[in-house]
Amino acid sequence: MPDFEPEVEFSLEQTLSGIVEELGDSKSEKIAEPEENASGKQNKEHGRKRAKRRKKKLALLIGGCVFLGLLISAAVWSVAIYRYNSLDYQVQRAVQCVESGQYDQAVGYYSRALSLDENNIELKFALAEAYFLKNNRIEYEYLLREIVKDADATTQQLERAYGKLIAIYRARENYQTINDLILGSENSSIISTYQSYIAMAPEFSIPEGYYNEVQPLKLTAFGSGRIYYTLDGSEPDENSSQYTAPIILEDGDYIIKAYFVNENGIVSECVTKEYHIDIEEIPAPEISAVSGEYNFPIYIEVLSDAEDVYYTTDGTTPTYSSTPYTGPIPMPLGKSVFRFAKIVDGRCGNVSERTYQLEMNTEFTPQDAETAVVEYIVSTGKIFDENGYFNETNARYLYQYQYVTNISEIDDFYVISEIFEDADGIRTKTGSHFAVNAYTGAVFKLQTDENNQLTLVEIE
């Protein structure tokens, strides 16, 4: 019920006073009546008529009082009903009660106001504050949670509500509840503002499923912290592997479980992904020359799909650091072990291994061929002696054996390259080559024709 109006109370008092006076006059007349009746019977009838008039008047007065009372009651109730259903009045009275420290009454007024305007979020804030002032933290938290779930709340209102709730849980050091609260929001601004309080589950760079090649799996998380994971389906903990680099998934089945721990120690949910890697074999390169003993020079070739093929001559498995195959390879003299393999996406395929033993049917050696070329160059005056010097500096020309080959099906020749060594000992090939007959020792200049074929040029 609202407060009683002073004006109405005053009017009621005036009316009641008038009625009392009227009743007083009637009583006086009644008291005087016996005296009047003593004067004679002639006045008796007149007295009865006067009494009758008084009763009628009294009845009218009482009826008027009742009517006036009803009128006043109706006015009072009209005012009460108006105020009870007035949003502005309820809010005004709530503010007054808060200012005067009457928090219970303030809660009542704000509750009534909110019932009149259920979607008014600012009223929810005001009611929550009233509960806070009266030290009712349960209702305070409940109303704030209602606000953060309200689809009509603006970003500013959400930030206020989340800020107040986070202050509650931070004071309790209940960071896990803060994490769950923020992750329940669909507002990107809220998530961004309070990202330091949340631990979102790690994200996997590739979807789970079946793959036929090696997969580098990357795990990422939102914010600063650590990711722990297992590969065998067991539950990870802080003693499990910590993610620091891509996980290489090779042949086999994997059940990967991972979770994230942020810098505040908040733990995310654990994510599980399953992968089946069934890698298609990379076939070994097909090589032209079979393993065995040879007494004539031959070229070693990769017969099909030579792209991305690498080889070694020391018996080791090829890698990206090995020699790439670019064309036919002259078989070396003596014993050699070649290993060829295709390398794709960092994965080495099956290896082709060949062992060769090349022994020429001649007494003329590669060293003899180098000597023959040096003697020829000295005879031309290009160098002074067998050491290759040609002036007073320390620069010189060197002539080194490269390989043995058959040229134009004429005969077998040792190929000798000319190399320039400067005064600092740095060597570079000049591009000049010589061919020395492996059986006769005859020296020729060696050139490449337009078809990239080796040709012999006789020297003078």
Coordinates of C-alpha atoms in Angstrom, one line a residue:
M1 CA 0.0 0.0 0.0
P2 CA 1.3 3.5 -0.8
D3 CA 1.6 6.4 1.7
F4 CA -1.8 8.0 2.8
E5 CA -2.5 11.4 1.2
P6 CA -2.5 14.3 3.9
E7 CA -5.2 16.2 1.9
V8 CA -7.6 13.3 2.0
E9 CA -7.0 12.8 5.7
F10 CA -7.7 16.5 6.4
S11 CA -11.0 16.4 4.4
L12 CA -12.1 13.3 6.3
E13 CA -11.4 15.0 9.6
Q14 CA -13.5 18.1 8.6
T15 CA -16.5 16.0 7.6
L16 CA -16.5 13.9 10.7
S17 CA -16.3 17.1 12.8
G18 CA -19.5 18.4 11.1
I19 CA -21.3 15.2 11.8
V20 CA -20.4 15.3 15.5
E21 CA -21.7 18.8 15.7
E22 CA -25.0 17.9 14.1
L23 CA -25.4 14.9 16.5
G24 CA -24.7 17.3 19.4
D25 CA -27.5 19.7 18.3
S26 CA -30.0 16.8 18.1
K27 CA -29.1 15.6 21.5
S28 CA -29.7 19.1 23.0
E29 CA -33.0 19.3 21.4
K30 CA -34.0 15.9 22.8
I31 CA -33.0 17.0 26.3
A32 CA -35.1 20.1 26.1
E33 CA -38.1 18.2 24.8
P34 CA -39.6 17.2 28.2
E35 CA -39.7 20.8 29.3
E36 CA -41.5 21.7 26.2
N37 CA -43.9 18.8 26.7
A38 CA -44.7 20.0 30.2
S39 CA -46.4 23.1 28.9
G40 CA -49.2 21.2 27.6
K41 CA -50.6 18.6 25.4
Q42 CA -50.9 21.0 22.6
N43 CA -47.2 20.9 22.1
K44 CA -46.9 17.1 22.3
E45 CA -47.9 16.6 18.7
H46 CA -45.6 19.3 17.6
G47 CA -42.7 17.6 19.4
R48 CA -43.3 14.3 17.7
K49 CA -43.1 16.0 14.4
R50 CA -39.9 17.6 15.3
A51 CA -38.4 14.3 16.5
K52 CA -39.4 12.7 13.3
R53 CA -37.7 15.4 11.4
R54 CA -34.6 15.0 13.5
K55 CA -34.4 11.2 12.9
K56 CA -34.8 11.9 9.2
K57 CA -32.0 14.4 9.3
L58 CA -29.8 12.1 11.3
A59 CA -30.3 9.3 8.8
L60 CA -29.4 11.7 6.0
L61 CA -26.3 12.7 7.9
I62 CA -25.2 9.1 8.6
G63 CA -25.8 8.3 5.0
G64 CA -23.8 11.2 3.9
C65 CA -21.0 10.1 6.2
V66 CA -21.0 6.6 4.8
F67 CA -21.0 7.9 1.3
L68 CA -18.2 10.3 2.1
G69 CA -16.2 7.5 3.7
L70 CA -16.7 5.4 0.6
L71 CA -15.6 8.2 -1.6
I72 CA -12.5 8.8 0.5
S73 CA -11.7 5.1 0.5
A74 CA -12.1 5.0 -3.3
A75 CA -9.8 8.0 -3.7
V76 CA -7.2 6.4 -1.5
W77 CA -7.4 3.1 -3.3
S78 CA -7.3 4.9 -6.7
V79 CA -4.1 6.6 -5.7
A80 CA -2.7 3.3 -4.3
I81 CA -3.5 1.4 -7.5
Y82 CA -2.0 4.2 -9.7
R83 CA 1.2 4.2 -7.7
Y84 CA 1.4 0.4 -7.6
N85 CA 1.3 0.3 -11.4
S86 CA 3.4 3.4 -12.1
L87 CA 7.0 2.5 -13.2
D88 CA 8.3 6.0 -12.6
Y89 CA 6.8 6.1 -9.0
Q90 CA 8.3 2.6 -8.2
V91 CA 11.8 3.6 -9.5
Q92 CA 11.6 7.0 -7.7
R93 CA 10.8 5.4 -4.4
A94 CA 13.5 2.8 -4.9
V95 CA 16.1 5.5 -5.5
Q96 CA 14.9 7.3 -2.4
C97 CA 15.2 4.1 -0.3
V98 CA 18.7 3.4 -1.6
E99 CA 19.8 7.0 -0.7
S100 CA 18.3 6.6 2.8
G101 CA 19.9 3.2 3.3
Q102 CA 16.5 1.3 3.3
Y103 CA 17.8 -1.5 1.0
D104 CA 15.0 -4.0 1.8
Q105 CA 12.4 -1.5 0.7
A106 CA 14.6 -0.6 -2.3
V107 CA 14.6 -4.2 -3.4
G108 CA 10.8 -4.3 -3.1
Y109 CA 10.3 -1.2 -5.3
Y110 CA 12.9 -2.3 -7.9
S111 CA 11.3 -5.8 -8.0
R112 CA 7.9 -4.2 -8.6
A113 CA 9.3 -1.9 -11.3
L114 CA 11.0 -4.9 -13.0
S115 CA 7.7 -6.8 -13.0
L116 CA 6.2 -3.8 -14.9
D117 CA 9.0 -3.7 -17.4
E118 CA 10.5 -7.2 -17.6
N119 CA 12.9 -6.5 -20.5
N120 CA 14.5 -3.4 -18.9
I121 CA 18.1 -4.5 -18.4
E122 CA 19.0 -1.3 -16.5
L123 CA 16.4 -2.1 -13.9
K124 CA 18.1 -5.5 -13.5
F125 CA 21.4 -3.8 -12.9
A126 CA 19.7 -1.5 -10.3
L127 CA 18.0 -4.4 -8.5
A128 CA 21.3 -6.3 -8.5
E129 CA 23.0 -3.3 -7.0
A130 CA 20.3 -3.1 -4.3
Y131 CA 20.9 -6.8 -3.4
F132 CA 24.6 -6.1 -3.3
L133 CA 24.1 -3.2 -0.9
K134 CA 22.0 -5.4 1.4
N135 CA 24.8 -8.0 1.2
N136 CA 22.8 -10.6 -0.7
R137 CA 25.5 -11.9 -3.1
I138 CA 23.5 -14.9 -4.3
E139 CA 20.7 -12.7 -5.9
Y140 CA 23.3 -10.2 -7.1
E141 CA 25.2 -12.9 -9.0
Y142 CA 22.0 -14.5 -10.3
L143 CA 20.8 -11.2 -11.8
L144 CA 24.2 -10.5 -13.5
R145 CA 24.1 -14.0 -15.0
E146 CA 20.6 -13.3 -16.3
I147 CA 21.9 -10.1 -18.0
V148 CA 24.8 -11.9 -19.7
K149 CA 22.3 -14.4 -21.1
D150 CA 19.9 -11.7 -22.3
A151 CA 19.9 -11.6 -26.1
D152 CA 18.8 -7.9 -26.1
A153 CA 21.7 -6.7 -24.0
T154 CA 24.1 -4.3 -25.7
T155 CA 27.9 -4.9 -25.9
Q156 CA 28.3 -2.2 -23.3
Q157 CA 25.8 -3.8 -20.9
L158 CA 27.4 -7.2 -21.4
E159 CA 30.8 -5.8 -20.6
R160 CA 29.5 -4.3 -17.4
A161 CA 27.8 -7.5 -16.4
Y162 CA 30.8 -9.7 -17.3
G163 CA 33.1 -7.2 -15.5
K164 CA 31.2 -7.5 -12.3
L165 CA 30.9 -11.3 -12.4
I166 CA 34.6 -11.6 -13.2
A167 CA 35.4 -9.4 -10.2
I168 CA 33.4 -11.8 -8.0
Y169 CA 35.1 -15.0 -9.2
R170 CA 38.6 -13.3 -9.3
A171 CA 38.2 -12.4 -5.6
R172 CA 37.5 -16.1 -5.0
E173 CA 40.4 -17.1 -7.2
N174 CA 37.9 -19.2 -9.1
Y175 CA 39.5 -18.8 -12.6
Q176 CA 38.0 -22.0 -14.0
T177 CA 34.5 -20.5 -13.5
I178 CA 35.6 -17.3 -15.3
N179 CA 36.9 -19.5 -18.2
D180 CA 33.6 -21.3 -18.5
L181 CA 31.7 -18.0 -18.2
I182 CA 33.6 -16.3 -21.1
L183 CA 33.6 -19.4 -23.3
G184 CA 29.8 -19.5 -23.0
S185 CA 29.6 -16.0 -24.6
E186 CA 29.0 -15.7 -28.3
N187 CA 30.2 -12.1 -28.3
S188 CA 33.6 -11.8 -29.9
S189 CA 34.3 -8.5 -28.2
I190 CA 33.8 -10.1 -24.8
I191 CA 36.1 -13.0 -25.7
S192 CA 38.8 -10.7 -27.0
T193 CA 38.5 -8.4 -23.9
Y194 CA 38.9 -11.2 -21.4
Q195 CA 41.1 -13.6 -23.4
S196 CA 43.7 -13.8 -20.6
Y197 CA 41.1 -15.5 -18.4
I198 CA 40.1 -18.3 -20.9
A199 CA 41.7 -21.5 -22.1
M200 CA 40.2 -22.5 -25.4
A201 CA 40.8 -26.1 -26.6
P202 CA 43.7 -26.5 -29.0
E203 CA 43.0 -26.4 -32.7
F204 CA 44.3 -29.1 -35.1
S205 CA 45.7 -27.9 -38.5
I206 CA 44.3 -30.9 -40.4
P207 CA 40.9 -32.7 -40.0
E208 CA 40.9 -36.2 -38.6
G209 CA 40.6 -39.0 -41.2
Y210 CA 42.5 -41.2 -43.6
Y211 CA 45.6 -39.9 -45.5
N212 CA 48.0 -41.6 -47.9
E213 CA 51.0 -39.4 -47.3
V214 CA 53.0 -38.0 -44.4
Q215 CA 51.1 -35.3 -42.5
P216 CA 52.7 -32.5 -40.5
L217 CA 50.2 -31.7 -37.8
K218 CA 50.2 -28.3 -36.1
L219 CA 48.5 -27.5 -32.8
T220 CA 47.5 -24.0 -32.0
A221 CA 45.8 -22.3 -29.1
F222 CA 44.3 -18.9 -28.3
G223 CA 46.5 -16.9 -26.0
S224 CA 49.7 -17.6 -24.1
G225 CA 50.3 -21.0 -22.4
R226 CA 51.3 -24.6 -23.1
I227 CA 49.8 -27.5 -25.0
Y228 CA 50.2 -31.1 -23.8
Y229 CA 49.4 -34.1 -26.0
T230 CA 49.6 -37.9 -26.4
L231 CA 49.6 -40.0 -29.6
D232 CA 48.2 -43.3 -28.2
G233 CA 44.8 -42.3 -26.9
S234 CA 45.9 -42.0 -23.3
E235 CA 44.8 -39.0 -21.3
P236 CA 47.4 -36.2 -21.4
D237 CA 48.7 -34.4 -18.3
E238 CA 51.6 -32.1 -17.5
N239 CA 54.0 -35.0 -17.6
S240 CA 53.0 -35.7 -21.3
S241 CA 54.7 -34.3 -24.3
Q242 CA 54.6 -30.5 -24.6
Y243 CA 53.9 -29.3 -28.1
T244 CA 56.8 -27.2 -29.5
A245 CA 56.9 -28.1 -33.2
P246 CA 54.7 -29.8 -35.9
I247 CA 54.0 -33.5 -35.2
I248 CA 55.0 -35.7 -38.2
L249 CA 52.4 -38.4 -38.7
E250 CA 53.9 -41.2 -40.7
D251 CA 52.5 -44.7 -41.5
G252 CA 50.1 -46.0 -38.8
D253 CA 47.1 -45.1 -36.7
Y254 CA 47.1 -42.3 -34.2
I255 CA 44.6 -41.2 -31.5
I256 CA 45.8 -37.8 -30.5
K257 CA 44.5 -36.1 -27.4
A258 CA 45.6 -32.5 -26.5
Y259 CA 44.6 -29.8 -24.1
F260 CA 45.8 -26.2 -23.4
V261 CA 46.8 -24.6 -20.1
N262 CA 46.9 -20.8 -20.1
E263 CA 49.2 -18.5 -18.2
N264 CA 46.7 -18.3 -15.3
G265 CA 46.7 -22.1 -15.0
I266 CA 43.2 -22.5 -16.5
V267 CA 42.8 -25.8 -18.2
S268 CA 40.8 -26.2 -21.5
E269 CA 38.8 -29.2 -22.4
C270 CA 40.7 -32.1 -23.9
V271 CA 40.3 -32.6 -27.7
T272 CA 40.6 -36.0 -29.4
K273 CA 41.4 -36.6 -33.1
E274 CA 42.0 -39.8 -34.9
Y275 CA 44.2 -40.3 -38.0
H276 CA 45.0 -43.2 -40.2
I277 CA 48.1 -42.7 -42.3
D278 CA 48.6 -45.3 -45.1
I279 CA 51.5 -44.0 -47.2
E280 CA 51.8 -45.1 -50.7
E281 CA 55.3 -46.5 -51.3
I282 CA 57.6 -44.5 -53.4
P283 CA 59.1 -47.0 -55.9
A284 CA 62.9 -47.4 -56.3
P285 CA 64.3 -45.7 -59.4
E286 CA 65.0 -48.0 -62.3
I287 CA 68.7 -48.0 -63.2
S288 CA 70.2 -48.9 -66.6
A289 CA 73.4 -50.5 -65.6
V290 CA 73.2 -53.6 -63.5
S291 CA 75.7 -54.4 -60.8
G292 CA 78.8 -56.2 -61.9
E293 CA 82.4 -56.0 -63.3
Y294 CA 83.1 -54.0 -66.4
N295 CA 86.2 -53.6 -68.6
F296 CA 84.8 -50.8 -70.7
P297 CA 83.3 -47.4 -69.7
I298 CA 79.5 -47.1 -69.5
Y299 CA 77.0 -44.5 -68.5
I300 CA 74.6 -45.1 -65.5
E301 CA 71.1 -43.8 -66.2
V302 CA 67.8 -43.5 -64.4
L303 CA 65.4 -44.9 -66.9
S304 CA 62.0 -43.5 -65.8
D305 CA 60.7 -40.7 -63.6
A306 CA 64.1 -39.2 -62.9
E307 CA 62.6 -36.1 -61.2
D308 CA 63.5 -35.7 -57.5
V309 CA 66.0 -38.5 -57.7
Y310 CA 69.2 -38.2 -55.6
Y311 CA 72.2 -40.4 -55.4
T312 CA 75.3 -41.2 -53.3
T313 CA 78.5 -43.1 -54.2
D314 CA 79.6 -43.9 -50.7
G315 CA 76.9 -46.4 -49.8
T316 CA 74.8 -44.0 -47.6
T317 CA 71.1 -43.4 -48.1
P318 CA 70.3 -40.3 -50.2
T319 CA 68.9 -37.1 -48.7
Y320 CA 68.2 -33.6 -50.0
S321 CA 71.9 -32.9 -49.3
S322 CA 73.0 -35.6 -51.7
T323 CA 73.8 -35.1 -55.4
P324 CA 70.6 -34.6 -57.5
Y325 CA 70.4 -36.7 -60.6
T326 CA 70.4 -34.5 -63.8
G327 CA 71.6 -36.9 -66.5
P328 CA 73.7 -40.0 -67.4
I329 CA 76.6 -40.6 -65.0
P330 CA 80.0 -42.0 -66.3
M331 CA 80.9 -45.1 -64.4
P332 CA 83.9 -44.5 -62.2
L333 CA 87.1 -46.5 -62.5
G334 CA 87.6 -49.1 -59.8
K335 CA 84.9 -50.1 -57.3
S336 CA 81.9 -47.9 -56.7
V337 CA 78.6 -48.2 -54.8
F338 CA 75.7 -46.1 -56.0
R339 CA 72.5 -45.7 -54.2
F340 CA 69.5 -43.9 -55.9
A341 CA 66.2 -42.8 -54.3
K342 CA 63.3 -40.5 -55.0
I343 CA 62.7 -37.9 -52.2
V344 CA 59.2 -36.4 -52.1
D345 CA 58.0 -34.0 -49.3
G346 CA 61.0 -34.9 -47.2
R347 CA 60.2 -38.7 -47.4
C348 CA 62.8 -41.0 -49.0
G349 CA 61.4 -43.7 -51.2
N350 CA 62.8 -47.2 -51.8
V351 CA 66.5 -47.3 -52.7
S352 CA 68.1 -48.8 -55.7
E353 CA 71.7 -49.9 -55.0
R354 CA 74.3 -50.8 -57.6
T355 CA 77.8 -52.0 -57.1
Y356 CA 80.3 -51.6 -60.0
Q357 CA 83.9 -52.7 -60.7
L358 CA 85.4 -51.0 -63.8
E359 CA 88.8 -52.2 -64.8
M360 CA 90.2 -51.0 -68.2
N361 CA 92.2 -53.4 -70.4
T362 CA 95.1 -51.0 -70.6
E363 CA 98.3 -50.1 -68.9
F364 CA 97.7 -46.4 -69.6
T365 CA 96.4 -44.8 -66.4
P366 CA 94.4 -41.6 -65.8
Q367 CA 97.6 -40.2 -64.2
D368 CA 99.5 -40.9 -67.4
A369 CA 96.7 -39.0 -69.3
E370 CA 97.1 -36.0 -67.0
T371 CA 100.9 -36.0 -67.6
A372 CA 100.4 -36.2 -71.4
V373 CA 98.1 -33.2 -71.3
V374 CA 100.5 -31.2 -69.2
E375 CA 103.4 -32.0 -71.5
Y376 CA 101.3 -30.8 -74.4
I377 CA 100.4 -27.5 -72.7
V378 CA 104.1 -26.9 -71.8
S379 CA 105.0 -27.4 -75.4
T380 CA 102.5 -24.7 -76.4
G381 CA 104.1 -22.2 -74.0
K382 CA 101.0 -21.6 -72.0
I383 CA 102.7 -22.8 -68.8
F384 CA 106.4 -23.0 -67.9
D385 CA 106.5 -26.5 -66.3
E386 CA 104.5 -29.4 -65.1
N387 CA 103.4 -27.5 -62.0
G388 CA 101.3 -25.2 -64.2
Y389 CA 102.8 -21.8 -63.4
F390 CA 102.8 -19.3 -66.3
N391 CA 104.1 -16.0 -64.7
E392 CA 105.8 -14.7 -61.6
T393 CA 102.6 -14.9 -59.6
N394 CA 101.4 -17.9 -57.8
A395 CA 98.6 -18.5 -60.2
R396 CA 98.7 -21.6 -62.3
Y397 CA 96.8 -24.0 -64.5
L398 CA 96.0 -27.5 -63.4
Y399 CA 94.9 -30.5 -65.5
Q400 CA 92.8 -33.2 -63.6
Y401 CA 91.2 -36.5 -64.6
Q402 CA 87.4 -36.4 -64.6
Y403 CA 86.1 -39.7 -66.0
V404 CA 86.5 -42.3 -68.7
T405 CA 84.1 -42.6 -71.6
N406 CA 83.6 -43.9 -75.1
I407 CA 83.4 -41.1 -77.7
S408 CA 81.6 -41.6 -81.0
E409 CA 82.1 -45.3 -80.7
I410 CA 85.7 -44.7 -81.8
D411 CA 87.5 -45.6 -78.7
D412 CA 87.7 -45.1 -74.9
F413 CA 89.1 -41.8 -73.6
Y414 CA 90.1 -40.3 -70.3
V415 CA 88.6 -36.9 -70.0
I416 CA 90.9 -34.2 -68.5
S417 CA 89.6 -30.8 -67.4
E418 CA 91.6 -27.5 -67.2
I419 CA 91.4 -25.7 -63.9
F420 CA 92.7 -22.2 -63.0
E421 CA 94.0 -21.7 -59.5
D422 CA 94.6 -18.1 -58.5
A423 CA 97.2 -16.8 -56.1
D424 CA 94.9 -17.4 -53.1
G425 CA 94.4 -21.0 -54.0
I426 CA 90.9 -20.7 -55.3
R427 CA 90.1 -23.0 -58.2
T428 CA 87.6 -22.7 -61.0
K429 CA 87.1 -24.7 -64.2
T430 CA 88.0 -22.8 -67.4
G431 CA 85.7 -24.9 -69.6
S432 CA 88.5 -26.4 -71.6
H433 CA 88.6 -30.2 -71.8
F434 CA 91.0 -32.8 -73.3
A435 CA 90.5 -36.4 -74.3
V436 CA 93.4 -38.8 -74.0
N437 CA 93.1 -42.2 -75.7
A438 CA 93.0 -44.8 -72.9
Y439 CA 95.1 -47.3 -75.0
T440 CA 97.4 -45.2 -77.2
G441 CA 97.9 -42.0 -75.1
A442 CA 97.0 -39.7 -78.0
V443 CA 95.8 -36.3 -76.8
F444 CA 92.8 -34.5 -78.3
K445 CA 90.9 -31.4 -77.6
L446 CA 87.4 -32.2 -76.5
Q447 CA 84.4 -30.1 -77.6
T448 CA 80.6 -30.3 -77.3
D449 CA 78.6 -30.0 -80.6
E450 CA 75.2 -28.4 -81.0
N451 CA 73.5 -31.7 -80.1
N452 CA 75.5 -31.8 -76.8
Q453 CA 77.6 -34.6 -78.2
L454 CA 81.3 -34.9 -77.4
T455 CA 83.6 -34.5 -80.4
L456 CA 87.4 -34.9 -80.8
V457 CA 89.6 -32.1 -82.2
E458 CA 93.1 -33.0 -83.2
I459 CA 95.9 -30.8 -81.8
E460 CA 98.8 -29.5 -83.8

